[in-house]
Structures are given as C-alpha cells and as structure tokens.
Short mmCIF file of C-alpha atoms and ligand atoms in Angstrom, two decimals:
data_model
loop_
_atom_site.label_atom_id
_atom_site.label_comp_id
_atom_site.label_asym_id
_atom_site.label_seq_id
_atom_site.Cartn_x
_atom_site.Cartn_y
_atom_site.Cartn_z
CA MET A 1 40.32 64.23 -0.85
CA HIS A 2 39.57 66.79 1.60
CA PHE A 3 36.84 67.90 3.68
CA SER A 4 36.67 70.93 5.99
CA SER A 5 33.64 69.18 7.80
CA TYR A 6 31.87 65.77 8.78
CA GLN A 7 28.74 67.13 7.32
CA ASP A 8 30.59 67.54 3.70
CA LEU A 9 32.07 64.05 4.40
CA ARG A 10 28.81 62.29 5.34
CA SER A 11 26.69 63.74 2.21
CA GLY A 12 29.75 62.52 -0.04
CA LEU A 13 29.12 58.87 1.71
CA LEU A 14 25.34 58.78 2.08
CA THR A 15 25.05 59.84 -1.77
CA ARG A 16 27.38 57.32 -2.49
CA LYS A 17 29.72 59.75 -4.48
CA ILE A 18 32.32 58.23 -2.61
CA THR A 19 33.19 55.25 -0.65
CA CYS A 20 34.42 54.92 3.09
CA GLU A 21 37.13 53.10 1.77
CA GLU A 22 38.32 55.57 -0.63
CA VAL A 23 38.11 58.08 2.04
CA ILE A 24 40.09 55.93 4.43
CA GLN A 25 42.63 55.33 1.82
CA SER A 26 43.24 58.76 1.05
CA TYR A 27 43.45 59.90 4.89
CA LEU A 28 45.94 56.73 5.35
CA GLU A 29 47.97 57.92 2.39
CA ARG A 30 48.29 61.51 3.56
CA ILE A 31 49.44 60.02 7.25
CA ASP A 32 52.07 58.22 5.06
CA ARG A 33 52.90 60.88 3.19
CA HIS A 34 53.45 63.15 6.81
CA CYS A 35 55.18 60.42 8.54
CA ASP A 36 58.40 62.70 9.00
CA ASP A 37 56.16 65.03 11.27
CA ASN A 38 55.96 62.59 14.01
CA ILE A 39 52.22 63.18 14.73
CA PHE A 40 51.25 59.14 15.07
CA LEU A 41 52.68 57.02 17.05
CA ALA A 42 50.42 53.90 15.60
CA VAL A 43 48.59 53.78 12.27
CA PHE A 44 46.07 51.27 11.98
CA HIS A 45 46.03 50.79 8.00
CA GLU A 46 44.66 47.23 8.08
CA THR A 47 42.19 47.60 10.67
CA ALA A 48 40.93 50.88 9.33
CA LEU A 49 40.64 49.87 5.79
CA SER A 50 39.00 46.74 6.76
CA ARG A 51 36.39 48.63 9.07
CA ALA A 52 35.40 51.13 6.28
CA ARG A 53 34.97 47.89 3.80
CA SER A 54 32.34 46.58 6.39
CA LEU A 55 30.73 50.45 6.54
CA ASP A 56 30.35 50.38 3.02
CA ARG A 57 28.92 46.94 2.77
CA LYS A 58 26.40 47.90 5.80
CA LEU A 59 25.30 50.72 3.72
CA SER A 60 24.66 48.66 0.69
CA GLU A 61 22.90 46.06 2.71
CA GLY A 62 20.48 49.30 3.66
CA ALA A 63 21.29 49.25 7.80
CA ALA A 64 21.16 52.83 9.06
CA PRO A 65 24.30 54.66 9.15
CA GLY A 66 25.48 55.41 12.33
CA ARG A 67 25.70 59.38 13.72
CA LEU A 68 29.77 58.90 12.98
CA PHE A 69 29.70 56.93 9.87
CA GLY A 70 32.73 56.94 8.33
CA MET A 71 34.28 59.79 10.19
CA PRO A 72 38.26 59.04 10.42
CA MET A 73 39.25 59.95 13.68
CA ALA A 74 42.73 59.79 15.37
CA ILE A 75 43.29 59.12 19.21
CA LYS A 76 45.57 60.29 21.56
CA ASP A 77 47.86 57.17 22.77
CA ASN A 78 46.57 57.94 26.36
CA ILE A 79 43.14 56.39 25.86
CA ALA A 80 42.65 52.53 25.81
CA MET A 81 41.71 50.83 22.67
CA LYS A 82 42.01 46.86 22.80
CA GLY A 83 44.77 45.26 21.21
CA ALA A 84 46.49 48.57 20.36
CA ARG A 85 49.59 49.61 22.36
CA LEU A 86 48.80 52.39 24.95
CA THR A 87 52.18 54.13 25.25
CA CYS A 88 51.27 57.45 26.63
CA ALA A 89 54.32 58.52 24.56
CA SER A 90 56.75 56.92 27.66
CA ARG A 91 59.80 54.26 28.00
CA ILE A 92 57.60 52.77 30.86
CA LEU A 93 54.36 51.56 28.31
CA GLU A 94 56.26 51.44 25.39
CA ASN A 95 55.43 47.92 24.78
CA TYR A 96 52.33 48.01 26.60
CA GLU A 97 49.23 46.54 25.20
CA SER A 98 45.66 47.50 26.37
CA VAL A 99 43.36 44.78 27.16
CA TYR A 100 40.23 46.78 26.91
CA ASP A 101 38.59 49.62 25.25
CA ALA A 102 37.89 52.73 27.05
CA THR A 103 34.15 53.98 26.74
CA VAL A 104 34.70 56.76 24.58
CA ILE A 105 35.94 54.13 21.97
CA GLU A 106 33.12 51.99 22.59
CA ARG A 107 30.55 54.95 22.18
CA LEU A 108 32.81 56.06 18.84
CA MET A 109 32.74 52.59 17.40
CA ASP A 110 28.65 52.12 18.13
CA GLU A 111 27.99 54.98 16.01
CA ASP A 112 30.22 53.93 12.71
CA ALA A 113 33.55 56.17 13.34
CA VAL A 114 36.72 54.82 11.83
CA LEU A 115 39.79 54.78 14.30
CA ILE A 116 42.87 55.64 12.13
CA GLY A 117 46.01 55.88 14.59
CA LYS A 118 47.26 56.52 18.06
CA THR A 119 48.68 60.46 18.19
CA ASN A 120 52.06 61.41 19.73
CA MET A 121 51.70 63.56 23.14
CA ASP A 122 53.79 64.89 26.20
CA GLU A 123 54.64 61.80 28.39
CA PHE A 124 51.82 61.39 30.66
CA ALA A 125 50.27 64.36 29.23
CA MET A 126 52.85 66.35 31.02
CA GLY A 127 53.69 69.46 29.19
CA SER A 128 52.70 72.34 26.97
CA SER A 129 54.72 71.26 23.73
CA ASN A 130 54.74 67.73 22.66
CA GLU A 131 58.43 67.87 23.24
CA ASN A 132 57.96 65.41 26.25
CA SER A 133 57.20 62.51 24.22
CA ALA A 134 59.92 59.94 24.55
CA PHE A 135 59.14 59.37 20.96
CA GLY A 136 60.41 62.70 19.72
CA PRO A 137 58.53 66.16 19.37
CA VAL A 138 55.79 66.87 16.76
CA ALA A 139 55.78 69.64 13.83
CA ASN A 140 53.43 72.44 13.87
CA PRO A 141 51.84 71.99 10.25
CA PHE A 142 51.90 75.82 10.16
CA ASP A 143 55.66 76.22 10.70
CA LYS A 144 58.01 72.74 11.38
CA THR A 145 60.46 74.56 13.29
CA ARG A 146 57.43 75.37 15.65
CA VAL A 147 55.72 73.32 18.61
CA PRO A 148 52.18 72.34 18.27
CA GLY A 149 51.20 72.80 21.85
CA GLY A 150 50.85 69.92 23.88
CA SER A 151 50.01 67.82 25.80
CA SER A 152 47.83 66.61 22.87
CA GLY A 153 49.98 68.05 20.18
CA GLY A 154 49.93 64.80 17.86
CA SER A 155 45.94 65.05 17.98
CA ALA A 156 45.92 68.59 17.29
CA ALA A 157 48.60 68.62 13.97
CA ALA A 158 46.61 65.72 13.01
CA VAL A 159 43.42 67.50 12.70
CA ALA A 160 45.41 70.72 11.18
CA ALA A 161 47.21 68.79 8.50
CA GLY A 162 44.08 66.97 7.50
CA LEU A 163 45.18 63.67 8.86
CA ALA A 164 42.08 63.01 10.50
CA LEU A 165 39.09 64.86 10.64
CA VAL A 166 38.59 64.44 14.22
CA ALA A 167 40.93 63.61 17.15
CA LEU A 168 40.50 63.02 20.75
CA GLY A 169 42.92 64.51 23.62
CA SER A 170 42.89 64.51 27.29
CA ASP A 171 42.93 68.00 28.72
CA THR A 172 44.25 67.84 32.69
CA GLY A 173 45.08 72.17 32.46
CA GLY A 174 44.76 72.86 28.93
CA SER A 175 46.10 70.04 27.08
CA VAL A 176 43.48 69.97 24.18
CA ARG A 177 42.68 73.92 24.02
CA GLN A 178 46.18 74.99 24.06
CA PRO A 179 47.31 72.90 20.89
CA ALA A 180 44.15 73.63 19.76
CA GLY A 181 44.88 77.27 19.65
CA PHE A 182 48.45 76.91 18.06
CA CYS A 183 47.29 74.51 15.49
CA ASP A 184 44.01 77.05 14.20
CA ILE A 185 41.42 74.60 15.33
CA VAL A 186 38.71 73.93 17.66
CA GLY A 187 39.35 72.32 20.98
CA LEU A 188 36.53 71.71 23.62
CA LYS A 189 37.41 70.62 27.01
CA PRO A 190 33.87 69.66 28.40
CA THR A 191 32.64 70.09 31.90
CA TYR A 192 34.49 67.67 34.37
CA GLY A 193 32.44 64.38 34.71
CA ARG A 194 30.74 64.92 30.86
CA ILE A 195 32.69 62.26 29.20
CA SER A 196 33.62 59.17 31.17
CA ARG A 197 37.17 58.78 31.70
CA TYR A 198 36.99 54.93 32.17
CA GLY A 199 40.17 53.70 29.56
CA LEU A 200 42.01 57.33 29.96
CA VAL A 201 45.29 56.73 31.61
CA ALA A 202 45.18 59.28 34.85
CA PHE A 203 47.31 62.03 35.35
CA ALA A 204 45.55 63.99 37.61
CA SER A 205 42.15 62.43 38.40
CA SER A 206 39.93 65.61 39.96
CA PHE A 207 41.06 67.50 36.57
CA ASP A 208 41.31 65.09 33.52
CA GLN A 209 38.57 65.13 30.98
CA ILE A 210 38.64 63.87 27.37
CA GLY A 211 38.55 66.46 24.87
CA ILE A 212 37.73 67.01 21.27
CA LEU A 213 39.86 68.79 18.57
CA ALA A 214 37.82 69.24 15.40
CA ARG A 215 38.04 71.69 12.35
CA ASN A 216 34.73 73.41 13.75
CA SER A 217 32.29 73.48 16.38
CA ASN A 218 29.44 71.60 14.93
CA ASP A 219 31.91 68.48 14.15
CA ALA A 220 32.81 68.78 18.18
CA ALA A 221 29.22 69.23 19.05
CA LEU A 222 28.34 65.72 16.99
CA VAL A 223 31.15 64.02 18.78
CA LEU A 224 30.47 64.92 22.09
CA SER A 225 26.88 64.17 21.72
CA VAL A 226 28.22 60.72 20.79
CA MET A 227 30.48 60.21 23.80
CA ALA A 228 28.85 62.09 26.93
CA GLY A 229 27.10 60.89 29.40
CA ALA A 230 26.98 58.54 32.53
CA ASP A 231 29.12 55.40 32.72
CA GLU A 232 28.65 53.15 35.35
CA ARG A 233 32.75 51.95 35.26
CA ASP A 234 33.54 55.96 35.94
CA ALA A 235 31.87 56.89 39.50
CA THR A 236 32.89 60.62 38.53
CA SER A 237 31.08 60.74 35.06
CA SER A 238 27.78 62.68 35.66
CA HIS A 239 24.10 61.80 35.23
CA HIS A 240 23.71 65.38 34.04
CA PRO A 241 20.67 64.69 31.22
CA VAL A 242 22.72 64.99 27.82
CA SER A 243 21.41 67.88 25.53
CA SER A 244 21.21 68.09 21.90
CA TYR A 245 24.51 70.19 21.25
CA THR A 246 23.88 70.92 17.72
CA GLU A 247 20.41 71.99 18.37
CA GLU A 248 21.77 74.32 21.25
CA MET A 249 24.39 75.74 19.35
CA ALA A 250 21.90 76.42 16.50
CA GLY A 251 19.91 79.14 19.31
CA VAL A 252 22.73 81.01 19.94
CA SER A 253 23.33 84.62 18.83
CA PRO A 254 25.23 87.30 19.44
CA GLN A 255 22.41 89.45 20.19
CA GLY A 256 22.17 90.35 23.61
CA LEU A 257 24.97 87.85 24.71
CA LYS A 258 26.92 89.30 27.59
CA ILE A 259 30.71 88.63 27.03
CA GLY A 260 32.53 88.84 30.45
CA VAL A 261 36.05 90.21 29.71
CA PRO A 262 38.46 90.00 32.56
CA LYS A 263 41.28 92.63 32.48
CA GLU A 264 43.56 90.49 33.84
CA PHE A 265 43.61 88.45 31.03
CA PHE A 266 44.97 91.20 29.07
CA HIS A 267 48.31 92.36 31.12
CA GLU A 268 50.67 94.28 29.23
CA SER A 269 52.99 91.19 29.48
CA LEU A 270 50.57 89.69 26.81
CA ASN A 271 51.78 89.06 23.30
CA PRO A 272 50.69 92.38 21.34
CA ASP A 273 49.14 90.05 18.18
CA VAL A 274 47.06 87.94 20.53
CA ALA A 275 45.85 90.89 22.38
CA ARG A 276 44.99 92.62 19.36
CA LEU A 277 43.49 89.72 17.60
CA VAL A 278 41.36 88.61 20.10
CA LYS A 279 40.16 92.47 21.40
CA ALA A 280 39.35 92.70 17.46
CA LYS A 281 36.91 89.57 17.50
CA LEU A 282 35.38 91.11 20.94
CA GLU A 283 34.76 93.93 18.96
CA GLU A 284 33.36 92.28 15.72
CA LEU A 285 30.72 90.65 18.41
CA ARG A 286 30.05 93.95 20.29
CA GLN A 287 28.84 95.28 16.52
CA ASN A 288 26.72 92.31 15.89
CA GLY A 289 24.83 93.08 19.45
CA ALA A 290 26.51 91.37 21.79
CA GLU A 291 27.50 93.09 25.24
CA LEU A 292 30.88 93.37 26.47
CA VAL A 293 31.25 93.67 30.33
CA ASP A 294 34.19 94.30 32.46
CA ILE A 295 34.87 91.74 35.37
CA THR A 296 37.64 90.62 37.51
CA LEU A 297 38.62 87.15 38.49
CA PRO A 298 41.22 86.04 40.88
CA ALA A 299 44.93 86.50 39.50
CA SER A 300 45.44 83.57 36.94
CA ASP A 301 49.38 83.06 38.51
CA TYR A 302 47.48 81.70 41.32
CA ALA A 303 45.78 79.20 39.34
CA ILE A 304 49.05 78.37 37.95
CA ALA A 305 50.67 77.76 41.35
CA ALA A 306 47.63 76.15 42.80
CA TYR A 307 47.38 73.82 39.49
CA TYR A 308 50.74 72.71 39.72
CA ILE A 309 50.59 71.64 43.44
CA LEU A 310 47.37 69.87 42.85
CA VAL A 311 48.30 67.75 39.85
CA THR A 312 51.74 66.92 40.74
CA ALA A 313 50.44 65.66 43.94
CA GLU A 314 47.91 63.50 42.34
CA ALA A 315 50.12 62.47 39.77
CA SER A 316 52.56 61.18 42.20
CA SER A 317 49.93 58.71 43.34
CA ASN A 318 48.54 57.78 39.94
CA LEU A 319 51.93 57.18 38.79
CA ALA A 320 52.59 54.88 41.68
CA ARG A 321 51.28 52.25 39.87
CA PHE A 322 54.23 52.07 37.41
CA ASP A 323 56.59 50.15 39.36
CA GLY A 324 58.16 47.70 36.97
CA ALA A 325 55.87 44.67 38.19
CA ARG A 326 52.42 45.30 37.08
CA TYR A 327 52.55 47.15 34.02
CA GLY A 328 55.21 47.78 31.03
CA TYR A 329 59.11 48.16 31.17
CA ARG A 330 60.70 46.60 33.71
CA SER A 331 64.93 47.23 34.37
CA PRO A 332 67.15 44.40 33.23
CA ASP A 333 69.37 45.33 36.02
CA CYS A 334 67.42 44.35 39.54
CA ASP A 335 68.45 41.69 41.88
CA ASN A 336 66.02 42.36 44.46
CA LEU A 337 62.49 44.40 44.81
CA SER A 338 63.95 47.94 45.75
CA ALA A 339 66.24 47.92 42.59
CA MET A 340 63.37 46.92 40.59
CA TYR A 341 61.13 49.56 41.91
CA VAL A 342 63.85 52.32 41.62
CA ASN A 343 65.91 50.98 38.40
CA SER A 344 62.40 50.63 36.62
CA ARG A 345 61.10 54.16 37.60
CA THR A 346 64.35 55.84 36.75
CA GLU A 347 65.18 54.38 33.52
CA GLY A 348 61.20 53.89 32.17
CA PHE A 349 60.24 57.86 32.96
CA GLY A 350 61.28 60.89 31.44
CA LYS A 351 62.71 64.02 33.00
CA GLU A 352 59.66 66.24 33.50
CA VAL A 353 57.58 62.96 34.55
CA LYS A 354 60.08 62.29 37.25
CA ARG A 355 60.01 66.33 38.38
CA ARG A 356 56.28 65.91 38.51
CA ILE A 357 56.31 63.03 40.76
CA MET A 358 58.99 64.40 43.08
CA LEU A 359 57.27 67.76 43.42
CA GLY A 360 54.08 65.57 43.86
CA THR A 361 55.51 63.81 46.83
CA TYR A 362 57.02 66.97 48.42
CA VAL A 363 53.67 68.60 48.59
CA LEU A 364 52.09 66.04 50.05
CA SER A 365 54.61 65.02 52.81
CA ALA A 366 53.56 65.42 56.36
CA GLY A 367 55.65 68.62 57.07
CA TYR A 368 54.41 70.48 53.84
CA TYR A 369 51.02 69.21 53.55
CA ASP A 370 49.26 72.39 55.22
CA THR A 371 51.80 75.13 53.59
CA TYR A 372 51.02 73.71 49.90
CA TYR A 373 48.67 71.00 49.26
CA LYS A 374 45.89 72.18 51.59
CA LYS A 375 46.70 75.74 50.69
CA ALA A 376 46.32 74.94 47.07
CA GLN A 377 43.13 73.22 47.77
CA GLN A 378 41.43 76.50 49.21
CA VAL A 379 42.59 78.16 46.24
CA ARG A 380 40.62 76.31 44.33
CA ARG A 381 37.76 76.69 46.44
CA VAL A 382 38.09 80.58 45.80
CA PHE A 383 38.25 80.24 41.85
CA GLN A 384 35.41 77.94 42.03
CA ASP A 385 33.33 80.63 43.76
CA ARG A 386 34.76 83.47 42.00
CA TYR A 387 34.04 81.96 38.61
CA ARG A 388 30.41 80.82 39.52
CA GLU A 389 29.69 84.50 40.67
CA ALA A 390 31.11 86.05 37.51
CA LEU A 391 29.01 83.32 35.21
CA GLU A 392 25.96 84.22 36.98
CA MET A 393 26.18 87.98 35.30
CA VAL A 394 27.63 86.79 32.00
CA ASP A 395 26.95 84.21 29.55
CA VAL A 396 30.81 83.23 28.87
CA ILE A 397 34.40 84.30 29.67
CA ALA A 398 36.60 85.28 27.01
CA GLY A 399 40.23 85.87 26.71
CA PRO A 400 43.51 84.47 25.03
CA THR A 401 43.99 80.62 24.69
CA SER A 402 47.67 81.16 24.84
CA PRO A 403 49.52 84.24 26.18
CA PHE A 404 52.13 83.69 23.10
CA PRO A 405 51.87 82.41 19.73
CA PRO A 406 53.44 79.00 18.81
CA PHE A 407 57.31 79.05 19.91
CA GLY A 408 59.89 77.30 18.29
CA ILE A 409 61.04 73.42 19.06
CA GLY A 410 63.50 73.68 22.03
CA ASP A 411 62.95 77.50 23.09
CA LYS A 412 61.51 76.78 26.27
CA MET A 413 62.63 73.28 27.18
CA ASP A 414 65.45 74.66 29.56
CA ASP A 415 62.51 76.59 31.55
CA PRO A 416 59.91 74.47 32.95
CA LEU A 417 58.24 77.59 34.58
CA GLU A 418 58.24 79.32 31.66
CA MET A 419 56.93 76.18 29.81
CA TYR A 420 54.15 76.00 32.76
CA LEU A 421 53.20 79.84 31.92
CA ALA A 422 51.95 78.62 28.66
CA ASP A 423 48.81 77.22 30.43
CA VAL A 424 48.11 80.64 32.20
CA PHE A 425 44.41 81.05 30.61
CA THR A 426 43.56 77.68 30.50
CA VAL A 427 44.29 76.50 33.94
CA PRO A 428 41.13 78.09 35.88
CA ALA A 429 38.71 76.02 33.82
CA SER A 430 40.25 72.93 34.89
CA ILE A 431 40.46 74.27 38.37
CA VAL A 432 36.88 75.30 38.74
CA GLY A 433 35.63 72.02 36.50
CA MET A 434 33.75 74.07 33.99
CA PRO A 435 33.65 73.88 30.30
CA ALA A 436 36.22 75.64 28.25
CA ILE A 437 36.92 75.89 24.33
CA SER A 438 39.41 77.36 21.95
CA VAL A 439 38.34 78.42 18.93
CA PRO A 440 40.91 80.24 15.87
CA VAL A 441 40.45 84.02 15.38
CA GLY A 442 42.85 84.86 13.01
CA TYR A 443 46.91 85.00 12.59
CA ASP A 444 49.76 86.95 13.95
CA SER A 445 52.17 88.91 12.11
CA LEU A 446 54.35 85.26 11.20
CA ASN A 447 51.31 83.89 9.78
CA LEU A 448 50.68 81.85 12.79
CA PRO A 449 47.13 80.79 14.78
CA VAL A 450 46.14 83.00 17.77
CA GLY A 451 42.97 81.12 19.77
CA MET A 452 40.41 82.64 21.70
CA HIS A 453 38.95 80.90 24.80
CA LEU A 454 35.76 80.90 26.31
CA ILE A 455 34.40 79.76 29.31
CA CYS A 456 30.80 78.89 30.42
CA ASN A 457 28.68 77.39 33.50
CA PHE A 458 28.97 73.76 34.42
CA PHE A 459 27.24 71.66 31.54
CA GLU A 460 26.40 74.69 29.12
CA GLU A 461 28.15 72.80 26.23
CA GLY A 462 25.76 73.92 24.03
CA LYS A 463 25.99 77.49 24.32
CA LEU A 464 29.93 77.51 24.68
CA LEU A 465 29.74 75.75 21.08
CA GLY A 466 27.45 78.13 19.63
CA ILE A 467 29.59 81.11 20.75
CA ALA A 468 32.60 79.72 19.48
CA GLY A 469 30.52 79.11 16.22
CA LEU A 470 29.88 82.97 16.06
CA MET A 471 33.63 83.69 16.26
CA GLN A 472 35.65 81.10 14.47
CA HIS A 473 36.84 82.98 11.53
CA SER A 474 36.10 81.23 8.02
CA ILE A 475 37.36 77.90 7.98
CA VAL A 476 40.63 77.06 8.40
CA SER A 477 42.28 76.36 5.64
CA GLU A 478 44.37 72.71 5.27
CA LYS A 479 47.93 73.10 6.14
CA SER A 480 50.62 70.53 4.39
N1 LIG B 501 50.54 71.89 29.84
C1 LIG B 501 49.88 71.28 31.48
C2 LIG B 501 50.46 70.51 32.31
O1 LIG B 501 51.78 70.30 31.46
C3 LIG B 501 48.72 70.95 30.71
C4 LIG B 501 48.29 69.18 30.68
C5 LIG B 501 47.68 68.62 30.36
O2 LIG B 501 46.23 69.18 30.16
N2 LIG B 501 47.53 67.58 30.46
O3 LIG B 501 50.37 70.04 33.20
#
C-alpha cells in the first residue's frame, strides 16, 4: 500500500476503500522490513494498531474525522510522548520515559493522527549526518552507504522510504531542511515561535523549532495548520494568527514572483551538480513569469561562526540539567556528589555533545564573553537587519540547501569543522528566525537528491509552501 500524499490516503479512508487498520498494518510491516536501516528507535506496533482500530470504529459510528484522520506519523526522539522513551539518541537518556505529551503531540492526536514510532537522530540534535547517535547511524534510502543528513536523519529517511507519511523533526540550524534535501523530500522550519516548543528537549532555545518532513508541500501545510499557534506553556510561542496555509499556497503563482538570488550562495566551491540543478529550477520559474533578482547578503561563513558560538553557549546551559540526579543515567562509579556529576556526564554524553558543552562554557566564560558570545550576538543582529531589508525587495530568497549531495557514512566524522559546513545555507534563517524550507529539485550525476532552500519573511509560511509547491519536481518516487 503506497500513498504519495495524504489527500490520496484520506480519500481512500473516507470512502471506505481501505481501513485505517490496513493502512497502519502495512506501514508497520514496511518498518519491520527496513529494520536494518536503523531509522526508528522505537516502533509502537500495538498502540498504533489499536488506535487505528478505534479510528475505524469512530468513522463507522458516524463521527466526523479529524483533519489528520489516519495519517501515519513518525516523531523525532527529542519530542516528548507520555509513556514512551525519550532518548534524544543519547546514553544519558537511554532509559528515560516521558511523563507528559508535548503540545504538538496533543494537537496531532486531537486531529486523529496515528503515531507509529520515534526516529533516530544525532545525539541531542547536534550534527548533520545522524552519525552522532549513540544508537548508530541511519542509512540514506537512496544509497545505504551514505548519510541521510541530520540531525533529523531518521525522520527524513522514514518519510523517503515510505515508513511514515509525515514525520516531525526539530531544526536549530538546519536539522529538518538539510536531511530533507539529502532524502528528496520537503522539510519545513517555521518562523521561530510559530509552533510551541513545550515538550521538545532544548538544544539552543532561541533557535529551536519543531519542523515538518513530508512528501509534498500540501501535506506539510496541513500538519503545520494543526500544530501552529500560541501555547500558554511556551512563553516564546507566538500569538500571530494562524493562517489557512493550504489556501494561501493555492494563491501563489510564478507570475510576478520576485526571487532573490544571493550571489554569495553560488560560490565556486559549490558542488557543480548542485549549482546546475538549482540554477535550472530557478530558470524554469523565470520562464514561467517569475523575476530573478540579484541580491547580496552577509557572507555565510560569518553565520556559521556566530551560530556555533551561540548554540554551544545555549546548549552548555540547557544540558546542565543532565547531572545524574534528575534525569536518566547515573554512573555506578560515584562515591561523592562531584564524582556523580562528572562520571555520569562523562559516561552518558557522546563526543560531539561534550565538544559543544566545552565550547559553550568557554565562549561564556568571563574572559572571553565579549570576544565571542557578545560579538556573535552582534552578528546575529546584523543578519536580522540584512535579511529583513532583502525581503522588503523580494518575495523569497533562494539557493541550495546543502553545498554538496549526501556524503558517505564515516567521510566527515574526523573533521568537525568540515561537518559544520553542511549547514552553511540553512543556518542564516535560524539566526534570524525566519521560516525556510527545502524542496527537492532533481538528482546529481550519481542519482543522489539535491534540494533547493527558500526563505520568506516572518510568518509567511503559506507563501513559502506555495513557492515550494511550484518548484518541487514531479513527486518523489518511493525508495526501498
Ligand atoms: N547541524 C547543525 C548542528 O549540528 C544543526 C542541528 C540542528 O538543527 N538541530 O548544530
């Protein structure tokens, strides 16, 4: 059983051609067949099936189906679901079970979605390849020797391989968009504050947003409309009214659309296939009536530097709560309080997480605060001003999602700085807090997927999804 869009699946369910139980059963079987790819950290065989049966009953009793009725969804393992393990792909939380649901989980459940499992990720969402998971890497469905991107690598691979129709990820600097680009699907990071972060394990709180991985922009728009909106349990969630994203999308046309193309994004170091495919897609839109406008933006390498200073600073503070006392793992080897802290954290955290905690405490330390942290905050402000100005002139800023196509498992693990470059195009939208999306635009010479990255102004998700819809190449084929 295969569905390329929720509309497909929904009409089958509502006309009773198929039952929810059959759909969920077939997704679960597919997940079991793919278990070697390490995409899921937990699969809810029984609860998903019993929920599917109760949704079937609900429909046969004549109750109105919710907006996500029967949608099989996967959830990144840093989002809390009551009674389920919440590992963040870390040893330190390996046996930790959440005692409450994230706001997004409540909202999805209220609209009759079926949550089928928790997906693998980079530990605490730190990484670009999913190789920093304490539970092993994830295979890219297009080429199993390659990474699916990260940190939401499991969520992206699940959607690309047809193991879930839509998945949730989290995006701090590109973790939804970059893996979407690597797996030939759509990945949306909404405006900062658009979706409640209550129940999302914090990495860098002023950047983190829950995002959506889907096979097309329409499905992403639907799920966004369910999850978006203010939440009294997250003071940073926005009260900006939630639009009808599907309607707004339908109103977007290439005629007169102004697409800003920063020349800095097409530096000569950009992979030539990526450059060719992205330019070809932009040219296609131009021929359909859009205007391509050359713009300049601050150099992206400043974004990478500022990003890694700011997020490590925030992470070092957020991760202080994992101390062996309050949550998760406690080292058996501790005969005093300080040994408990030190040994629990030493044994519980992986290498990249430790690197970031050390970097974060360093940039916040008294002697270096002004040189690094304060400077990076100033850079953040410059980026915010320049992106705002650019989006007064154009509707959208376009470029590649990643400077290179999916790389081999193990290729960049010895060089963290090289790995950080994977985020060079996605990080600016996170620094400024604007909504951004990755949309598939074609395949390189090795038949690997390439994504286009689009940024719109604050709260313009409807327009952004509409433009992505104009660009997506004919719907992705299922990879198995
Ligand atoms: N790859 C980036 C990092 O390692 C982004 C991670 C994210 O968005 N969670 O920080």
